[in-house]
C-alpha cells in the first residue's frame, strides 16, 4: 500500500507493517488537549450532546500537564477520512481553547493477526503518549 509522505501516511504505513488490516473498521482514538480543566469539561459536554458517533472520555495527562479528551471512533482507517476527522475535531477543540494531539489505535483489536501490548498505539510527532 502507498501512503502520502506526512505524519498520517507514516502512521498508516507503520500500522500496515505491524500487520493491522486497514480495510476493516478499527477503534481510532483522537486526542484533544486543553490547558484549562473547565474548557475541557465544556468541550466534553458539547461532544457528549452532539451527534458524534463515538465514545469520549476526559483525563488529566500528567506527562503533558494538560487535560485530554479521547474521542474513540470506530472507522475504517482511510487516509482522507482520518485527515477529515482530525480537521473537524481540531476546529471543534479550538472553539474551547484546545487542539488535536494526534490519533492512534490499540494494536490488539478483533481481526488482528498478532497480539501486542494495549499501550502500544501509533501516533504522530505531536502526540505525547
Coordinates of N, CA and C in Angstrom, one line a residue:
X1 N 0.8 -1.2 0.0 CA 0.0 0.0 0.0 C 0.9 1.2 0.0
X2 N 0.4 2.2 -0.7 CA 1.1 3.5 -0.8 C 0.4 4.5 0.1
X3 N 1.1 5.3 0.8 CA 0.6 6.4 1.7 C 1.3 7.7 1.4
X4 N 0.6 8.8 1.6 CA 1.2 10.1 1.5 C 2.4 10.2 2.5
X5 N 3.4 11.1 2.1 CA 4.6 11.2 2.9 C 4.3 12.4 3.9
X6 N 3.5 12.1 4.9 CA 3.2 13.0 6.0 C 3.0 12.2 7.2
X7 N 2.7 12.8 8.4 CA 2.5 12.1 9.6 C 1.5 11.0 9.6
X8 N 0.3 11.4 9.0 CA -0.8 10.4 8.9 C -0.4 9.2 8.0
X9 N 0.2 9.5 6.9 CA 0.7 8.5 5.9 C 1.7 7.6 6.6
X10 N 2.6 8.1 7.3 CA 3.6 7.3 8.0 C 3.0 6.4 9.1
X11 N 2.0 7.0 9.8 CA 1.3 6.2 10.8 C 0.6 5.0 10.1
X12 N -0.1 5.3 9.0 CA -0.8 4.2 8.3 C 0.2 3.1 7.8
X13 N 1.3 3.6 7.3 CA 2.3 2.6 6.8 C 2.8 1.8 8.0
X14 N 3.1 2.4 9.1 CA 3.5 1.6 10.3 C 2.5 0.6 10.8
X15 N 1.2 1.0 10.7 CA 0.1 0.1 11.1 C 0.1 -1.1 10.1
X16 N 0.2 -0.8 8.8 CA 0.2 -1.9 7.8 C 1.4 -2.8 8.1
X17 N 2.6 -2.3 8.3 CA 3.8 -3.1 8.6 C 3.6 -3.9 9.9
X18 N 2.8 -3.4 10.8 CA 2.6 -4.2 12.1 C 1.5 -5.3 11.9
X19 N 1.0 -5.4 10.7 CA 0.0 -6.4 10.4 C -1.4 -6.1 10.6
X20 N -1.7 -4.8 10.8 CA -3.1 -4.4 11.1 C -3.8 -4.3 9.8
X21 N -5.0 -4.9 9.7 CA -5.8 -4.9 8.5 C -6.5 -3.5 8.3
X22 N -6.0 -2.7 7.4 CA -6.5 -1.3 7.3 C -7.8 -1.3 6.4
X23 N -8.3 -2.4 6.0 CA -9.6 -2.5 5.3 C -10.8 -2.7 6.2
X24 N -10.5 -3.0 7.5 CA -11.5 -3.2 8.4 C -11.7 -2.0 9.4
X25 N -12.9 -1.8 9.9 CA -13.1 -0.8 10.9 C -12.3 -1.0 12.2
X26 N -11.7 0.0 12.7 CA -10.9 -0.1 13.9 C -11.4 1.0 14.9
X27 N -11.2 0.9 16.2 CA -11.4 1.9 17.1 C -10.2 2.9 17.0
X28 N -10.5 4.1 16.5 CA -9.4 5.1 16.3 C -9.6 6.1 17.4
X29 N -8.6 6.3 18.2 CA -8.6 7.3 19.3 C -8.0 8.6 18.8
X30 N -8.7 9.7 18.8 CA -8.3 11.0 18.5 C -8.1 11.8 19.8
X31 N -6.9 12.4 20.0 CA -6.6 13.1 21.3 C -6.7 14.6 21.1
X32 N -7.5 15.2 22.0 CA -7.7 16.6 22.1 C -7.2 17.1 23.4
X33 N -6.3 18.1 23.4 CA -5.7 18.6 24.6 C -6.1 20.1 24.9
X34 N -6.2 20.3 26.2 CA -6.7 21.6 26.7 C -5.8 22.0 27.9
X35 N -5.5 23.3 28.1 CA -4.7 23.7 29.2 C -5.6 23.8 30.4
X36 N -6.9 24.2 30.2 CA -7.8 24.5 31.3 C -8.8 23.4 31.5
X37 N -9.0 23.0 32.7 CA -10.0 21.9 33.0 C -11.4 22.3 32.6
X38 N -11.8 23.5 32.9 CA -13.2 24.0 32.6 C -13.4 23.9 31.1
X39 N -12.4 24.4 30.3 CA -12.6 24.3 28.9 C -12.7 22.9 28.4
X40 N -11.9 22.0 28.9 CA -12.0 20.6 28.6 C -13.4 20.0 28.9
X41 N -13.9 20.3 30.1 CA -15.2 19.8 30.6 C -16.3 20.3 29.7
X42 N -16.2 21.6 29.3 CA -17.2 22.2 28.5 C -17.2 21.6 27.1
X43 N -16.0 21.3 26.6 CA -15.9 20.7 25.3 C -16.4 19.2 25.3
X44 N -16.1 18.5 26.4 CA -16.6 17.2 26.6 C -18.1 17.1 26.6
X45 N -18.7 18.1 27.3 CA -20.2 18.2 27.4 C -20.8 18.4 26.0
X46 N -20.2 19.3 25.2 CA -20.6 19.6 23.9 C -20.5 18.3 23.0
X47 N -19.4 17.6 23.1 CA -19.2 16.4 22.3 C -20.3 15.3 22.7
X48 N -20.5 15.2 24.1 CA -21.4 14.2 24.6 C -22.9 14.5 24.1
X49 N -23.2 15.8 23.9 CA -24.5 16.2 23.4 C -24.6 16.3 21.9
X50 N -23.5 16.1 21.2 CA -23.5 16.2 19.7 C -24.0 14.9 19.1
X51 N -24.0 14.9 17.8 CA -24.4 13.6 17.1 C -23.2 12.8 16.7
X52 N -22.0 13.1 17.4 CA -20.8 12.3 17.2 C -21.1 10.8 17.5
X53 N -20.7 10.0 16.5 CA -20.8 8.5 16.7 C -19.5 8.0 17.2
X54 N -19.4 8.0 18.6 CA -18.2 7.5 19.2 C -18.2 7.7 20.7
X55 N -17.2 7.2 21.3 CA -17.1 7.4 22.8 C -16.1 8.5 23.1
X56 N -16.4 9.2 24.2 CA -15.5 10.2 24.7 C -15.1 10.0 26.2
X57 N -13.9 10.4 26.5 CA -13.5 10.4 27.9 C -12.5 11.5 28.2
X58 N -12.5 12.0 29.4 CA -11.7 13.1 29.8 C -10.7 12.6 30.9
X59 N -9.4 12.9 30.7 CA -8.3 12.5 31.6 C -7.4 13.7 31.8
X60 N -6.7 13.7 32.9 CA -5.6 14.7 33.1 C -4.4 13.9 32.7
X61 N -3.7 14.4 31.6 CA -2.5 13.8 31.2 C -1.3 14.4 32.0
X62 N -0.8 13.6 33.0 CA 0.2 14.0 33.9 C 1.5 14.4 33.2
X63 N 1.8 13.6 32.1 CA 3.0 13.9 31.3 C 3.0 15.3 30.7
X64 N 1.9 15.6 30.2 CA 1.7 16.9 29.5 C 1.3 18.0 30.4
X65 N 0.7 17.6 31.6 CA 0.1 18.6 32.5 C -1.1 19.3 31.8
X66 N -1.8 18.6 30.9 CA -2.9 19.2 30.2 C -4.1 18.2 30.4
X67 N -5.3 18.7 30.1 CA -6.5 17.9 30.1 C -6.6 17.4 28.7
X68 N -7.0 16.1 28.7 CA -7.1 15.4 27.4 C -8.4 14.7 27.2
X69 N -9.1 15.0 26.1 CA -10.3 14.3 25.7 C -9.9 13.2 24.7
X70 N -10.3 12.0 24.9 CA -10.0 11.0 23.9 C -11.4 10.7 23.3
X71 N -11.4 10.9 22.0 CA -12.6 10.6 21.2 C -12.3 9.3 20.4
X72 N -13.0 8.3 20.7 CA -12.9 7.0 20.1 C -14.0 6.8 19.0
X73 N -13.6 6.7 17.8 CA -14.5 6.5 16.7 C -14.2 5.2 15.9
X74 N -15.2 4.3 15.8 CA -15.0 3.1 15.0 C -15.1 3.5 13.5
X75 N -14.0 3.3 12.8 CA -14.0 3.7 11.4 C -12.9 2.9 10.7
X76 N -13.1 2.8 9.3 CA -12.0 2.2 8.5 C -10.9 3.3 8.4
X77 N -9.7 3.0 8.8 CA -8.7 4.0 8.8 C -8.1 4.4 7.4
X78 N -8.9 5.1 6.7 CA -8.5 5.5 5.4 C -8.0 6.9 5.5
X79 N -6.9 7.2 4.8 CA -6.2 8.4 4.9 C -7.1 9.7 4.9
X80 N -7.8 9.8 3.8 CA -8.7 11.0 3.7 C -9.7 11.2 4.8
X81 N -10.3 10.1 5.2 CA -11.2 10.1 6.3 C -10.6 10.5 7.7
X82 N -9.4 10.0 7.9 CA -8.6 10.4 9.1 C -8.3 11.8 9.1
X83 N -7.8 12.3 8.0 CA -7.4 13.8 7.9 C -8.7 14.6 8.1
X84 N -9.8 14.2 7.5 CA -11.0 15.0 7.6 C -11.5 15.0 9.1
X85 N -11.5 13.8 9.8 CA -12.0 13.7 11.1 C -11.0 14.6 12.1
X86 N -9.7 14.5 11.8 CA -8.8 15.2 12.6 C -9.0 16.7 12.5
X87 N -9.3 17.2 11.3 CA -9.5 18.6 11.0 C -10.8 19.1 11.7
X88 N -11.9 18.2 11.6 CA -13.1 18.6 12.3 C -12.9 18.7 13.8
X89 N -12.2 17.7 14.4 CA -12.0 17.7 15.8 C -11.1 18.9 16.2
X90 N -10.1 19.2 15.4 CA -9.2 20.3 15.7 C -10.0 21.7 15.7
X91 N -10.8 21.8 14.7 CA -11.6 23.0 14.6 C -12.6 23.1 15.9
X92 N -13.1 22.0 16.2 CA -14.0 21.9 17.4 C -13.2 22.3 18.7
X93 N -12.1 21.6 18.9 CA -11.3 21.9 20.1 C -10.8 23.3 20.2
X94 N -10.5 23.9 19.0 CA -10.1 25.3 19.0 C -11.2 26.3 19.6
X95 N -12.4 25.9 19.4 CA -13.5 26.7 20.0 C -13.5 26.8 21.5
X96 N -12.8 25.9 22.1 CA -12.7 25.8 23.6 C -11.2 25.9 24.0
X97 N -10.4 26.5 23.2 CA -9.0 26.8 23.6 C -8.1 25.5 23.5
X98 N -8.6 24.5 22.8 CA -7.8 23.3 22.7 C -7.3 23.0 21.3
X99 N -6.7 21.8 21.1 CA -6.2 21.4 19.8 C -6.1 19.9 19.8
X100 N -6.0 19.3 18.6 CA -5.8 17.9 18.5 C -4.3 17.6 18.8
X101 N -4.1 16.4 19.2 CA -2.7 16.0 19.5 C -2.5 14.6 19.0
X102 N -2.9 14.4 17.7 CA -2.6 13.1 17.1 C -3.8 12.1 17.3
X103 N -3.6 10.9 16.7 CA -4.5 9.8 16.8 C -3.8 8.5 16.9
X104 N -4.5 7.5 17.3 CA -3.8 6.2 17.4 C -4.9 5.1 17.5
X105 N -4.4 3.9 17.4 CA -5.2 2.7 17.6 C -4.5 1.8 18.5
X106 N -5.3 1.0 19.2 CA -4.7 0.0 20.1 C -4.3 -1.1 19.1
X107 N -3.2 -1.7 19.3 CA -2.6 -2.7 18.4 C -3.5 -4.0 18.4
X108 N -4.0 -4.4 19.5 CA -4.8 -5.7 19.5 C -6.3 -5.4 19.4
X109 N -6.8 -5.6 18.3 CA -8.3 -5.5 18.1 C -8.8 -6.7 17.4
X110 N -10.1 -6.9 17.4 CA -10.7 -8.1 16.7 C -10.1 -8.1 15.2
X111 N -9.7 -9.3 14.8 CA -9.2 -9.4 13.5 C -7.7 -9.3 13.3
X112 N -7.0 -8.7 14.3 CA -5.6 -8.6 14.2 C -4.9 -10.0 14.2
X113 N -3.8 -10.1 13.5 CA -3.1 -11.4 13.4 C -2.2 -11.6 14.6
X114 N -1.7 -10.6 15.2 CA -0.8 -10.7 16.3 C -1.2 -9.9 17.5
X115 N -0.9 -10.3 18.7 CA -1.2 -9.6 19.9 C 0.0 -8.7 20.3
X116 N -0.3 -7.4 20.6 CA 0.7 -6.5 21.1 C 0.2 -5.9 22.3
X117 N 1.1 -5.2 23.1 CA 0.6 -4.5 24.3 C -0.4 -3.5 24.0
X118 N -1.5 -3.4 24.8 CA -2.5 -2.4 24.6 C -2.0 -1.0 24.6
X119 N -0.9 -0.7 25.3 CA -0.4 0.6 25.4 C 0.4 1.0 24.2
X120 N 0.6 0.1 23.3 CA 1.4 0.3 22.1 C 0.6 0.8 20.9
X121 N 0.3 2.2 20.9 CA -0.5 2.7 19.8 C 0.4 3.6 18.9
X122 N -0.1 3.8 17.7 CA 0.6 4.5 16.7 C 0.1 6.0 16.8
X123 N 1.1 6.9 16.8 CA 0.7 8.3 16.9 C 1.6 9.2 16.1
X124 N 1.3 10.5 15.9 CA 2.1 11.4 15.1 C 3.1 12.1 16.0
X125 N 3.9 13.0 15.4 CA 5.0 13.6 16.1 C 4.5 14.6 17.2
X126 N 3.3 15.0 17.1 CA 2.7 16.0 18.1 C 2.1 15.2 19.2
X127 N 2.0 14.0 19.1 CA 1.3 13.2 20.2 C 2.4 12.9 21.3
X128 N 2.0 13.1 22.5 CA 3.0 12.9 23.6 C 2.6 11.7 24.4
X129 N 2.1 10.6 23.8 CA 1.7 9.4 24.5 C 2.8 8.4 24.4

